[in-house]
mmCIF file of N, CA and C in Angstrom:
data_model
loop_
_atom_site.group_PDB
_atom_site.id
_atom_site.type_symbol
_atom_site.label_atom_id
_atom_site.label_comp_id
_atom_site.label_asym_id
_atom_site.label_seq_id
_atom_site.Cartn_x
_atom_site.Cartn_y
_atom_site.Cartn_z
ATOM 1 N N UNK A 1 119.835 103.239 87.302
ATOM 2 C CA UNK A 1 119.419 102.201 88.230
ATOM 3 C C UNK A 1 118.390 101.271 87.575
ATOM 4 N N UNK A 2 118.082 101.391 86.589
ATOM 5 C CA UNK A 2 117.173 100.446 85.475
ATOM 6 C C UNK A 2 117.520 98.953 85.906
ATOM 7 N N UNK A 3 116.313 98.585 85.927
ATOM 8 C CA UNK A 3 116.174 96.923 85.928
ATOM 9 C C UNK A 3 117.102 96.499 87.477
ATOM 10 N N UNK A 4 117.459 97.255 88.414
ATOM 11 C CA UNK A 4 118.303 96.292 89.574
ATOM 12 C C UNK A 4 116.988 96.446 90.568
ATOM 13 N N UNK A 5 117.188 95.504 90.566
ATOM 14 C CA UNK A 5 116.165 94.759 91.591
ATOM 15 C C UNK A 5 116.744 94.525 93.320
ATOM 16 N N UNK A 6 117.782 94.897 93.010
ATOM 17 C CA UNK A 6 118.623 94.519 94.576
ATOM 18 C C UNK A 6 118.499 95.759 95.082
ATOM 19 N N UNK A 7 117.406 96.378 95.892
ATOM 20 C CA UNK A 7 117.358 97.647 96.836
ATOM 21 C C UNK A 7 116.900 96.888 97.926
ATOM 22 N N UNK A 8 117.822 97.220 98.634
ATOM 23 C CA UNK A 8 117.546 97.059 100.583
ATOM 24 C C UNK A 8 116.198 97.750 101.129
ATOM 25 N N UNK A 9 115.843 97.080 101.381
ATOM 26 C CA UNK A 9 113.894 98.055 102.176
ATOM 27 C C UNK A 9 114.473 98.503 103.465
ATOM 28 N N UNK A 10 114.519 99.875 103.665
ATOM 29 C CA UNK A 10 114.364 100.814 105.137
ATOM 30 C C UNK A 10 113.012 100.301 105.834
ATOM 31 N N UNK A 11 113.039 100.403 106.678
ATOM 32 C CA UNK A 11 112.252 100.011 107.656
ATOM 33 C C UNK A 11 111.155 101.486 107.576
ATOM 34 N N UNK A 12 110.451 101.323 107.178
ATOM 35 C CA UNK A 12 109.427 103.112 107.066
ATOM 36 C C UNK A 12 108.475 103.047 108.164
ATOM 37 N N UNK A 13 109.049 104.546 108.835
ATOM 38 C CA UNK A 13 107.657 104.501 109.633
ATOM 39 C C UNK A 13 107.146 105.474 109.514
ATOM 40 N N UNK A 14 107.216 106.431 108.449
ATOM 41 C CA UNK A 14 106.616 107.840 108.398
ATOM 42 C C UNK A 14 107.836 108.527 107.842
ATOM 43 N N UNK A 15 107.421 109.941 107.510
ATOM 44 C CA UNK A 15 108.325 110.524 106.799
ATOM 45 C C UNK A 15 109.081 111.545 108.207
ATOM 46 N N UNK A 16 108.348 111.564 109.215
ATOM 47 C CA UNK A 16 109.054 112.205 110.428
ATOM 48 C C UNK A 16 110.016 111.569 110.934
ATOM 49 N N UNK A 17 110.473 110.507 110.826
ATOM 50 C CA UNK A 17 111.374 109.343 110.863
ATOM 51 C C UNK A 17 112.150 109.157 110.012
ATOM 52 N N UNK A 18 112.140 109.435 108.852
ATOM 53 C CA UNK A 18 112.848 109.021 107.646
ATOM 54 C C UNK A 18 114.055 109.556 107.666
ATOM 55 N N UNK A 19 115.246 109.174 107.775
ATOM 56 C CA UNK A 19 117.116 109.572 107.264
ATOM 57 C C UNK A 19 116.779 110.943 106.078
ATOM 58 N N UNK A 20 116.552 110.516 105.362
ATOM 59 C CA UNK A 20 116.044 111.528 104.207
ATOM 60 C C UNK A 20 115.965 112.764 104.439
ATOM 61 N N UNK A 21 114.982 113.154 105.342
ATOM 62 C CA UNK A 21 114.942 114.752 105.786
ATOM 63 C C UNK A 21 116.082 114.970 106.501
ATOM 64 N N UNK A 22 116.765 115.026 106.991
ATOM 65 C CA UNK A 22 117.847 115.521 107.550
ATOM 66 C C UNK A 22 118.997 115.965 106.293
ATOM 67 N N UNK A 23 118.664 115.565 104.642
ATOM 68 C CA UNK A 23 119.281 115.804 103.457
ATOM 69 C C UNK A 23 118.791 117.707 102.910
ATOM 70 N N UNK A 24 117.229 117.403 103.649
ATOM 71 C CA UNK A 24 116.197 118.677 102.951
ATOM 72 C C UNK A 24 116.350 119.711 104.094
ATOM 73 N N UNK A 25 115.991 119.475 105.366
ATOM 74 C CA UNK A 25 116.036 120.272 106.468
ATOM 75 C C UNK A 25 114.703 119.521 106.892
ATOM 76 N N UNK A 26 114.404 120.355 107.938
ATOM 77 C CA UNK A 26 112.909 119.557 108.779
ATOM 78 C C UNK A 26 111.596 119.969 107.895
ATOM 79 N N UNK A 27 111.618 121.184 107.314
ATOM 80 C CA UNK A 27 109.981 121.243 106.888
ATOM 81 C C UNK A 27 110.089 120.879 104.958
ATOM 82 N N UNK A 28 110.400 120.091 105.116
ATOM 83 C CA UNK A 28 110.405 119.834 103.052
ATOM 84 C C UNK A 28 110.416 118.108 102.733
ATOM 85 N N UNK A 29 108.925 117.956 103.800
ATOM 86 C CA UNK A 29 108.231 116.660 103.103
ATOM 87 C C UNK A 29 108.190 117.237 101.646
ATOM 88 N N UNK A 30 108.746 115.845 100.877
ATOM 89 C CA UNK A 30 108.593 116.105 99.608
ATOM 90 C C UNK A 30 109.114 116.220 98.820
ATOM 91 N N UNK A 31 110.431 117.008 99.211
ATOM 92 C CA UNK A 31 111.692 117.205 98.440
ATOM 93 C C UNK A 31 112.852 115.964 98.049
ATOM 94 N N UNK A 32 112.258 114.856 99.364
ATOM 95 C CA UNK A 32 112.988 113.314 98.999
ATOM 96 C C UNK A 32 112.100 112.877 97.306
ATOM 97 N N UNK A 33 111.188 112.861 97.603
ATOM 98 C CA UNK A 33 110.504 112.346 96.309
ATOM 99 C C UNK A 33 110.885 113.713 95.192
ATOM 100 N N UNK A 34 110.837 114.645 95.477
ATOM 101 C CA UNK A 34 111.691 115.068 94.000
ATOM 102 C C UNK A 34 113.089 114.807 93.475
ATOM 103 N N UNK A 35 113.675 114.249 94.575
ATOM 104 C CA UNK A 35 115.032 114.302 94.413
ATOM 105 C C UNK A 35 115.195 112.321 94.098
ATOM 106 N N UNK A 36 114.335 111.913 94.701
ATOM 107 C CA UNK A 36 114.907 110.528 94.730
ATOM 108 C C UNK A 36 113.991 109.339 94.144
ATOM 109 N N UNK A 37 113.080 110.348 93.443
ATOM 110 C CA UNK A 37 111.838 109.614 93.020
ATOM 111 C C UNK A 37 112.445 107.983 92.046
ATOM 112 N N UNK A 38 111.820 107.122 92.151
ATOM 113 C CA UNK A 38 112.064 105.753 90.929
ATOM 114 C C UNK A 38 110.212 105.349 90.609
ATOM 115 N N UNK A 39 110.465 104.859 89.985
ATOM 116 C CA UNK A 39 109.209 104.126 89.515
ATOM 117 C C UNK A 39 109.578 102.485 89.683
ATOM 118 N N UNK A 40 108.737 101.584 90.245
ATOM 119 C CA UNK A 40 109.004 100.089 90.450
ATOM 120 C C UNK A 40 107.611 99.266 90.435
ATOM 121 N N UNK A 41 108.373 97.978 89.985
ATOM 122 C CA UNK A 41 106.999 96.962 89.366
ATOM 123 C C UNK A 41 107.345 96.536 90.941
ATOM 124 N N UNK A 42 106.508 96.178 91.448
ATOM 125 C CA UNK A 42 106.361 95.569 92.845
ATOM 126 C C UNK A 42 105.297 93.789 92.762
ATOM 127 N N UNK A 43 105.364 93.121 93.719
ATOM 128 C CA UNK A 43 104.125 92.049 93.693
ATOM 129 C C UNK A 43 104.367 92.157 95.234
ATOM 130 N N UNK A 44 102.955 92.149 96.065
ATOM 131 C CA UNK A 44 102.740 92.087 97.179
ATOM 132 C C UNK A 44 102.507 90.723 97.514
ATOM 133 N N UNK A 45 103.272 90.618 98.574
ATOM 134 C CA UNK A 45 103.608 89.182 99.423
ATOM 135 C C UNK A 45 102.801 89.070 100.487
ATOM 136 N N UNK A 46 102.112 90.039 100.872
ATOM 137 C CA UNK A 46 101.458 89.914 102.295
ATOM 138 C C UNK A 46 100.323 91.013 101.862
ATOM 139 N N UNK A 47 99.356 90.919 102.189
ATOM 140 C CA UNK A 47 97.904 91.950 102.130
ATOM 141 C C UNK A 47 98.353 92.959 103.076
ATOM 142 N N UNK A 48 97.906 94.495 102.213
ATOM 143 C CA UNK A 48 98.521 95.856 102.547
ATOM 144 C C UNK A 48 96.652 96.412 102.690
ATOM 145 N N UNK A 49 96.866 96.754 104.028
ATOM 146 C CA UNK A 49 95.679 97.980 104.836
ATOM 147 C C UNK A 49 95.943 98.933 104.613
ATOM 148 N N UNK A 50 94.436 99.599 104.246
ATOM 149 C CA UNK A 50 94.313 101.170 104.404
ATOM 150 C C UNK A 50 93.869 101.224 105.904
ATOM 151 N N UNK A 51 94.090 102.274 106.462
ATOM 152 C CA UNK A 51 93.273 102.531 107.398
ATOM 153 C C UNK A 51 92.568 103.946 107.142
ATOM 154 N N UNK A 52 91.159 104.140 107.318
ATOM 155 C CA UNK A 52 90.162 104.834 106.843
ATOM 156 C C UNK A 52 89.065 105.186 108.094
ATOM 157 N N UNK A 53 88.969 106.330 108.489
ATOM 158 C CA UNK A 53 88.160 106.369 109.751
ATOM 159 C C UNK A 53 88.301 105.217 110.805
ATOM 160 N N UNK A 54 89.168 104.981 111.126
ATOM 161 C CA UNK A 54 89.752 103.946 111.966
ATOM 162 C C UNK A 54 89.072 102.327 112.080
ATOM 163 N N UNK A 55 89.375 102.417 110.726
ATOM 164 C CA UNK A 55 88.899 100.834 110.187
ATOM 165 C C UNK A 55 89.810 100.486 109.592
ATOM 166 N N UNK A 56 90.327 99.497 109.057
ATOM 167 C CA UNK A 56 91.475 98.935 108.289
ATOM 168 C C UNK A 56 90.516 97.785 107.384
ATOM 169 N N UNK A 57 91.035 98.626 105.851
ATOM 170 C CA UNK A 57 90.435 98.011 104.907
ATOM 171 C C UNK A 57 91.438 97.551 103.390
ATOM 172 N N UNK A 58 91.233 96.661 102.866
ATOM 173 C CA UNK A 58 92.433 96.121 102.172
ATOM 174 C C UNK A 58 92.421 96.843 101.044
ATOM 175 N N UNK A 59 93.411 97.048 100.777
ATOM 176 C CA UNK A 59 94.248 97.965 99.751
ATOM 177 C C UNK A 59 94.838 97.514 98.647
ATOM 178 N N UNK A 60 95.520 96.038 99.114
ATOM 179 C CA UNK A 60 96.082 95.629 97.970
ATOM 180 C C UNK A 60 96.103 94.019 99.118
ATOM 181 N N UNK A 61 96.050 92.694 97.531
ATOM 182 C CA UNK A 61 95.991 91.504 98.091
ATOM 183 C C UNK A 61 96.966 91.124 97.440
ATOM 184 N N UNK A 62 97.449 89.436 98.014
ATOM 185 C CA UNK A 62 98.529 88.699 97.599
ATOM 186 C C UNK A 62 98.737 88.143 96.800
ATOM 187 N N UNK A 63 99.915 88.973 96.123
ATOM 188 C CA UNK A 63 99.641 88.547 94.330
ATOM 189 C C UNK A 63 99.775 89.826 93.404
ATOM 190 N N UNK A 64 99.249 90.866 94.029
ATOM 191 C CA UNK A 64 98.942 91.575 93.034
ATOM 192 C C UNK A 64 100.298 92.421 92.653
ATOM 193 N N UNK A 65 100.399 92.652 91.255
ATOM 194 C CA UNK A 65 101.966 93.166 90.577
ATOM 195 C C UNK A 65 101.287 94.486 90.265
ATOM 196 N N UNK A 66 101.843 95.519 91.183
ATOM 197 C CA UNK A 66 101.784 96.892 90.465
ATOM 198 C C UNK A 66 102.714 97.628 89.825
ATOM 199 N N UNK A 67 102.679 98.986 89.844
ATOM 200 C CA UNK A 67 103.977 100.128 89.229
ATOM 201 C C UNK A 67 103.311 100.647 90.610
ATOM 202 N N UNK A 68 104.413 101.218 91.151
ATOM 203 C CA UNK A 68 104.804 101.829 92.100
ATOM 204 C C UNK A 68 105.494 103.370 92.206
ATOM 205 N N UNK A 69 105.326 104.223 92.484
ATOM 206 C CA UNK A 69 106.153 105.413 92.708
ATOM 207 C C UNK A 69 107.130 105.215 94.356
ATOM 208 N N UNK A 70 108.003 105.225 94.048
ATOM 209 C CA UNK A 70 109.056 105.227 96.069
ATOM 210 C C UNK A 70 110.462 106.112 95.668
ATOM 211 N N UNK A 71 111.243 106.449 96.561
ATOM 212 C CA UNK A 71 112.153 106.839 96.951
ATOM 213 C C UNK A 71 113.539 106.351 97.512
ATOM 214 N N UNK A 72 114.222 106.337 96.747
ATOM 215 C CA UNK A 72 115.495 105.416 96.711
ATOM 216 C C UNK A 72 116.176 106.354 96.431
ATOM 217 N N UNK A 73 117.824 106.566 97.565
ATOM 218 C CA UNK A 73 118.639 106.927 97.699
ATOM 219 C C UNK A 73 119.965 105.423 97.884
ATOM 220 N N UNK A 74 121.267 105.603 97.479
ATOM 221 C CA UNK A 74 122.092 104.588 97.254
ATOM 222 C C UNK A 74 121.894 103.289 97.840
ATOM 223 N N UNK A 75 120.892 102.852 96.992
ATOM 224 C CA UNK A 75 120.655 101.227 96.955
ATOM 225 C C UNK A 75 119.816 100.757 98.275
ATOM 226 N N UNK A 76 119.103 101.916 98.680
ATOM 227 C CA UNK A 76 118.062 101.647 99.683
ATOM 228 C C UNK A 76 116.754 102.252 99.388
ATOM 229 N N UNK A 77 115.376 101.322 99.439
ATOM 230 C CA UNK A 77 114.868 101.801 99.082
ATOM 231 C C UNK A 77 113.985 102.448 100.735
ATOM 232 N N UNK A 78 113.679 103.827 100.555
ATOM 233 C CA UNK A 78 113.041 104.749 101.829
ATOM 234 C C UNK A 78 111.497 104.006 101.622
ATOM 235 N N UNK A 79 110.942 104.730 100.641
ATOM 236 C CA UNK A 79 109.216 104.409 101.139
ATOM 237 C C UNK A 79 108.714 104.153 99.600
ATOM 238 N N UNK A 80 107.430 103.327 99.590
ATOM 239 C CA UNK A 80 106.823 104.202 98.125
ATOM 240 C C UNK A 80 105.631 103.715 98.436
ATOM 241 N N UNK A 81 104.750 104.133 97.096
ATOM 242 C CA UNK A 81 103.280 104.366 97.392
ATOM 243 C C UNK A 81 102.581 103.765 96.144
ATOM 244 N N UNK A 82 101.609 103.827 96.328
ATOM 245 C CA UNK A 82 100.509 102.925 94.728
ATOM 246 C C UNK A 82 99.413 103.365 95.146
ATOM 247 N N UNK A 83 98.762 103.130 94.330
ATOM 248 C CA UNK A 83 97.326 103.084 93.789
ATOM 249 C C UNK A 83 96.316 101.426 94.509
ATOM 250 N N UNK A 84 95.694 101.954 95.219
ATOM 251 C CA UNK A 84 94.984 100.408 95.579
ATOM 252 C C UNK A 84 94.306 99.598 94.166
ATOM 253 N N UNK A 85 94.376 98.086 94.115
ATOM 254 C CA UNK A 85 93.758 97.571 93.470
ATOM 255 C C UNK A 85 92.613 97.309 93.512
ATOM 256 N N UNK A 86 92.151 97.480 94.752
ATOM 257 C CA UNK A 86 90.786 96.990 95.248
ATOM 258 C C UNK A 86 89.679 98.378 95.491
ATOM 259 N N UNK A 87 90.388 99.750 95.409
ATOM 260 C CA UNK A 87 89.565 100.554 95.573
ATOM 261 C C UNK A 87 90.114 101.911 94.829
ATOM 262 N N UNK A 88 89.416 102.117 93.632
ATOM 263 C CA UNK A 88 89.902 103.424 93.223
ATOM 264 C C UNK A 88 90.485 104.446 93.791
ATOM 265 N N UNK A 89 91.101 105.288 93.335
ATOM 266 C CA UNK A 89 91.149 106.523 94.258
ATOM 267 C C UNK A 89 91.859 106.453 95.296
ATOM 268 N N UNK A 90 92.166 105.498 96.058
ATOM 269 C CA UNK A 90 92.843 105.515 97.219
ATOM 270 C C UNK A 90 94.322 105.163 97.054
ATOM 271 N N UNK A 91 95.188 106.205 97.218
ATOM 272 C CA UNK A 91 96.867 106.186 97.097
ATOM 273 C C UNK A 91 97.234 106.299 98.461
ATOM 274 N N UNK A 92 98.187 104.943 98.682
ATOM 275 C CA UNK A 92 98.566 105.371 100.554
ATOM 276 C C UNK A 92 100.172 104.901 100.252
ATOM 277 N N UNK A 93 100.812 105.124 101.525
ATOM 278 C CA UNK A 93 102.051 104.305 101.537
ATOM 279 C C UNK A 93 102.297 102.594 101.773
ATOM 280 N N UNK A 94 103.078 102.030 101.614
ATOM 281 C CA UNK A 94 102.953 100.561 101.316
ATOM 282 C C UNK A 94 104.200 99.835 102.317
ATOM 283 N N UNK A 95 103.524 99.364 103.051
ATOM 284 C CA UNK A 95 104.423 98.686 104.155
ATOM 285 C C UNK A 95 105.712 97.263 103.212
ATOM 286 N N UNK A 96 106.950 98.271 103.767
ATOM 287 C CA UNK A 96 107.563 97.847 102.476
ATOM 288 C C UNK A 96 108.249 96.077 102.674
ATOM 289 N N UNK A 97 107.732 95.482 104.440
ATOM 290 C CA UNK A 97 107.847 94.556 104.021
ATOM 291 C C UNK A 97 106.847 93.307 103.927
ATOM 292 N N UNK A 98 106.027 94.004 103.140
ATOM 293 C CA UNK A 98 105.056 93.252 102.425
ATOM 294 C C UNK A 98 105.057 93.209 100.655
ATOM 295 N N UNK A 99 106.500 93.559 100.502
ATOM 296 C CA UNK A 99 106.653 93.352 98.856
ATOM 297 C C UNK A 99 107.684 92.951 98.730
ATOM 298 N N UNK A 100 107.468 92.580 97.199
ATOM 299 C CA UNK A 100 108.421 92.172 97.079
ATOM 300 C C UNK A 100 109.086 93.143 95.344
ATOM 301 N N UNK A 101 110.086 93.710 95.674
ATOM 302 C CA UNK A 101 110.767 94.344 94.279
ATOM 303 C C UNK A 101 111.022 93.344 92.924
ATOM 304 N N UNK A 102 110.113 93.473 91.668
ATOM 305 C CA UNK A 102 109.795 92.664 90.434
ATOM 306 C C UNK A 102 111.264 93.328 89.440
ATOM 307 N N UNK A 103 111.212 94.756 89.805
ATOM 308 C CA UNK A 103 111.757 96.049 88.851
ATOM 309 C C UNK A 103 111.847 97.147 89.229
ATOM 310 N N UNK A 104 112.946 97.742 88.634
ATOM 311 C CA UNK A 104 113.478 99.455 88.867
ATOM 312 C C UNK A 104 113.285 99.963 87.916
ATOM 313 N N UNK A 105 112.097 100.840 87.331
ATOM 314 C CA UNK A 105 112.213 101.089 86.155
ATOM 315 C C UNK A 105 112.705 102.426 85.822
ATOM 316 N N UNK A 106 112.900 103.055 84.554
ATOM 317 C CA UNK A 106 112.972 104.567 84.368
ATOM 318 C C UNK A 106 112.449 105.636 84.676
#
């Protein structure tokens, strides 16, 4: 799947929701990302919130091109996650339509 850039974004609302588990059974958060893991260059189109003790604080701004870890099963991509630019340490999930797919990498 190198370099295709054409993955459809699922609508994510959690992994209790996700098509995916119904592949693993109900208790094997987790087993989608072993099984379906990709790595992707992303650029965010819209500013992505953390929410943190029930504050919402920015995570990533518009513009910014990361590498990404997500989960892609046939040409859809489920969820993925990064590293904030704006605050160390903090890895959340990434509201997927606030990106935009740069790359599929290896």
């Amino acid at each position: 799947m190198a370099n295709e850039t054409m993955l459809e974004k699922y609508d994510y609302k959690g992994c209790g929701s996700c098509p995916l588990r119904a592949d693993f059974g109900t208790e094997s958060y987790g087993d989608c990302v072993k099984n379906h893991r990709v790595h992707l260059k992303i650029k965010v189109t819209k500013a992505i919130l953390w929410e943190a003790w029930n504050r919402f604080i920015p995570a990533f701004k518009v513009g910014d091109a990361v590498e990404v870890e997500g989960v892609a099963k046939d040409g859809i991509l489920y969820c993925c996650t990064g590293e904030s630019t704006l605050h160390p340490f903090v890895k959340d999930y990434m509201n997927l339509g606030a990106i935009e797919i740069l790359e599929v990498m290896e």
